Amino acid sequence: MAIREIRKYPDPVLRQKTDRVETLDAALLRLIDDMVETMHAAPGVGLAANQVGVPLQVAVIDLSSREEKGQRHPLLVLINPEMLSQEGSVTEEEGCLSLPEYTEMVKRASKVKVRAQDRAGKSFELEAEGLLAKALQHEIDHLNGLLFVDRLSALKKDIFKRRYKKVAVQKA
Ligand SMILES: [Zn+2]
């Protein structure tokens, strides 16, 4: 396993719509293991393959450190995830490993249903609320080339662009 470099905004790979995974081979399993290790090291609770520069429909989510309603979610590997349905709405703070030092309130569906394949290639469906619903929407957005800032109002997007430019300049 290896830690891969997390691509940061405005890297164009983050804007790329990822391709469906057709073959589950050793390289794909290695990618998944590396993504899990990279996410844990960051640390983060979710990572999409294009965030490590691979434009494929693969995402990992680990909310096992965050207890919610007395439940802990296991580590999730999502290959070719599809959003089947979305319900309700909730506005909560979000951040992203590709946009360090920036968080904002984002409006999302409160309940989602997703279909994906696991690392053995087995198809499964998942209904989620709360943190997991938020993470699933965030990661599926990544795989479609979207970042959470794309979900902000025009005014907030503008503030983001100006503020983020400043952060980038300070770091350089
Ligand atoms: Zn993200």
CSV table of C-alpha atoms in Angstrom, one decimal, residues 34-155:
chain,number,residue,atom,x,y,z
A,34,ASP,CA,-4.0,3.1,-1.6
A,35,MET,CA,-7.1,5.3,-1.5
A,36,VAL,CA,-8.0,3.9,2.0
A,37,GLU,CA,-4.5,4.5,3.2
A,38,THR,CA,-4.4,8.0,1.7
A,39,MET,CA,-7.8,8.9,3.2
A,40,HIS,CA,-6.7,7.7,6.7
A,41,ALA,CA,-3.4,9.5,6.5
A,42,ALA,CA,-4.9,12.8,5.4
A,43,PRO,CA,-7.0,12.4,7.6
A,44,GLY,CA,-10.4,12.4,5.9
A,45,VAL,CA,-13.6,10.5,5.9
A,46,GLY,CA,-14.0,10.1,2.1
A,47,LEU,CA,-11.9,10.1,-1.1
A,48,ALA,CA,-12.8,9.7,-4.8
A,49,ALA,CA,-10.3,8.2,-7.3
A,50,ASN,CA,-9.9,11.4,-9.3
A,51,GLN,CA,-8.7,13.1,-6.1
A,52,VAL,CA,-5.6,10.9,-6.5
A,53,GLY,CA,-5.5,11.5,-10.2
A,54,VAL,CA,-7.2,8.4,-11.4
A,55,PRO,CA,-10.4,9.2,-13.4
A,56,LEU,CA,-12.3,6.1,-12.5
A,57,GLN,CA,-15.6,5.6,-10.7
A,58,VAL,CA,-14.2,4.5,-7.3
A,59,ALA,CA,-14.8,6.1,-3.9
A,60,VAL,CA,-14.0,5.2,-0.3
A,61,ILE,CA,-15.8,6.4,2.8
A,62,ASP,CA,-14.9,5.7,6.4
A,63,LEU,CA,-17.1,7.1,9.1
A,64,SER,CA,-16.2,4.4,11.6
A,65,SER,CA,-14.6,7.0,13.9
A,66,ARG,CA,-17.8,9.0,14.1
A,67,GLU,CA,-20.5,7.4,16.1
A,68,GLU,CA,-24.0,8.5,15.0
A,69,LYS,CA,-27.2,7.5,16.9
A,70,GLY,CA,-25.2,4.8,18.6
A,71,GLN,CA,-24.1,3.3,15.3
A,72,ARG,CA,-20.8,3.1,13.6
A,73,HIS,CA,-20.6,2.8,9.8
A,74,PRO,CA,-18.1,0.3,8.4
A,75,LEU,CA,-15.6,1.3,5.8
A,76,LEU,CA,-17.3,1.6,2.5
A,77,VAL,CA,-15.8,0.9,-0.9
A,78,LEU,CA,-18.0,2.1,-3.8
A,79,ILE,CA,-17.3,1.0,-7.4
A,80,ASN,CA,-19.5,2.6,-10.1
A,81,PRO,CA,-21.8,4.2,-7.6
A,82,GLU,CA,-25.1,5.5,-8.9
A,83,MET,CA,-27.6,7.8,-7.1
A,84,LEU,CA,-31.0,6.0,-7.2
A,85,SER,CA,-33.0,8.5,-5.2
A,86,GLN,CA,-32.7,11.6,-3.1
A,87,GLU,CA,-35.2,12.9,-0.5
A,88,GLY,CA,-35.5,15.9,1.8
A,89,SER,CA,-33.0,18.6,2.4
A,90,VAL,CA,-30.4,19.6,5.0
A,91,THR,CA,-27.8,22.3,5.1
A,92,GLU,CA,-24.6,21.4,6.9
A,93,GLU,CA,-20.9,22.3,7.0
A,94,GLU,CA,-18.7,20.5,4.4
A,95,GLY,CA,-15.1,20.4,3.7
A,96,CYS,CA,-12.9,18.5,1.1
A,97,LEU,CA,-9.3,17.2,1.1
A,98,SER,CA,-8.9,18.9,-2.3
A,99,LEU,CA,-9.9,22.2,-0.9
A,100,PRO,CA,-7.8,22.5,2.3
A,101,GLU,CA,-8.7,25.1,4.9
A,102,TYR,CA,-12.1,25.8,3.4
A,103,THR,CA,-15.5,24.8,4.8
A,104,GLU,CA,-18.9,26.1,3.9
A,105,MET,CA,-22.6,25.3,4.6
A,106,VAL,CA,-23.9,23.1,1.7
A,107,LYS,CA,-27.5,22.2,1.0
A,108,ARG,CA,-27.9,18.5,0.2
A,109,ALA,CA,-30.6,15.8,0.3
A,110,SER,CA,-31.1,14.4,3.8
A,111,LYS,CA,-31.8,10.8,2.6
A,112,VAL,CA,-30.3,9.0,-0.4
A,113,LYS,CA,-30.4,5.6,-2.0
A,114,VAL,CA,-27.2,4.4,-3.8
A,115,ARG,CA,-26.3,1.4,-5.8
A,116,ALA,CA,-22.7,0.4,-6.2
A,117,GLN,CA,-20.3,-2.6,-6.4
A,118,ASP,CA,-18.1,-3.6,-3.5
A,119,ARG,CA,-14.4,-4.5,-3.9
A,120,ALA,CA,-15.4,-8.1,-4.8
A,121,GLY,CA,-17.5,-6.7,-7.6
A,122,LYS,CA,-20.8,-7.6,-5.9
A,123,SER,CA,-23.6,-5.1,-6.5
A,124,PHE,CA,-25.4,-3.7,-3.4
A,125,GLU,CA,-27.9,-1.0,-2.6
A,126,LEU,CA,-27.6,1.3,0.4
A,127,GLU,CA,-30.0,3.7,2.0
A,128,ALA,CA,-28.5,6.4,4.1
A,129,GLU,CA,-29.2,9.5,6.2
A,130,GLY,CA,-27.1,11.9,8.2
A,131,LEU,CA,-23.3,11.9,7.8
A,132,LEU,CA,-23.3,8.9,5.4
A,133,ALA,CA,-25.9,10.5,3.1
A,134,LYS,CA,-23.7,13.7,3.0
A,135,ALA,CA,-20.6,11.7,2.3
A,136,LEU,CA,-22.2,9.7,-0.5
A,137,GLN,CA,-23.4,12.8,-2.2
A,138,HIS,CA,-20.0,14.5,-1.8
A,139,GLU,CA,-18.1,11.5,-3.3
A,140,ILE,CA,-20.5,10.8,-6.2
A,141,ASP,CA,-20.3,14.5,-7.0
A,142,HIS,CA,-16.5,14.1,-7.2
A,143,LEU,CA,-16.9,11.3,-9.7
A,144,ASN,CA,-19.0,13.5,-11.8
A,145,GLY,CA,-16.4,16.3,-11.7
A,146,LEU,CA,-18.2,18.4,-9.2
A,147,LEU,CA,-16.9,20.0,-6.0
A,148,PHE,CA,-18.9,21.1,-3.0
A,149,VAL,CA,-18.3,24.7,-3.9
A,150,ASP,CA,-20.3,24.1,-7.1
A,151,ARG,CA,-23.3,23.6,-4.8
A,152,LEU,CA,-23.0,27.1,-3.3
A,153,SER,CA,-25.0,30.2,-4.2
A,154,ALA,CA,-23.5,32.5,-6.8
A,155,LEU,CA,-22.5,35.0,-4.0
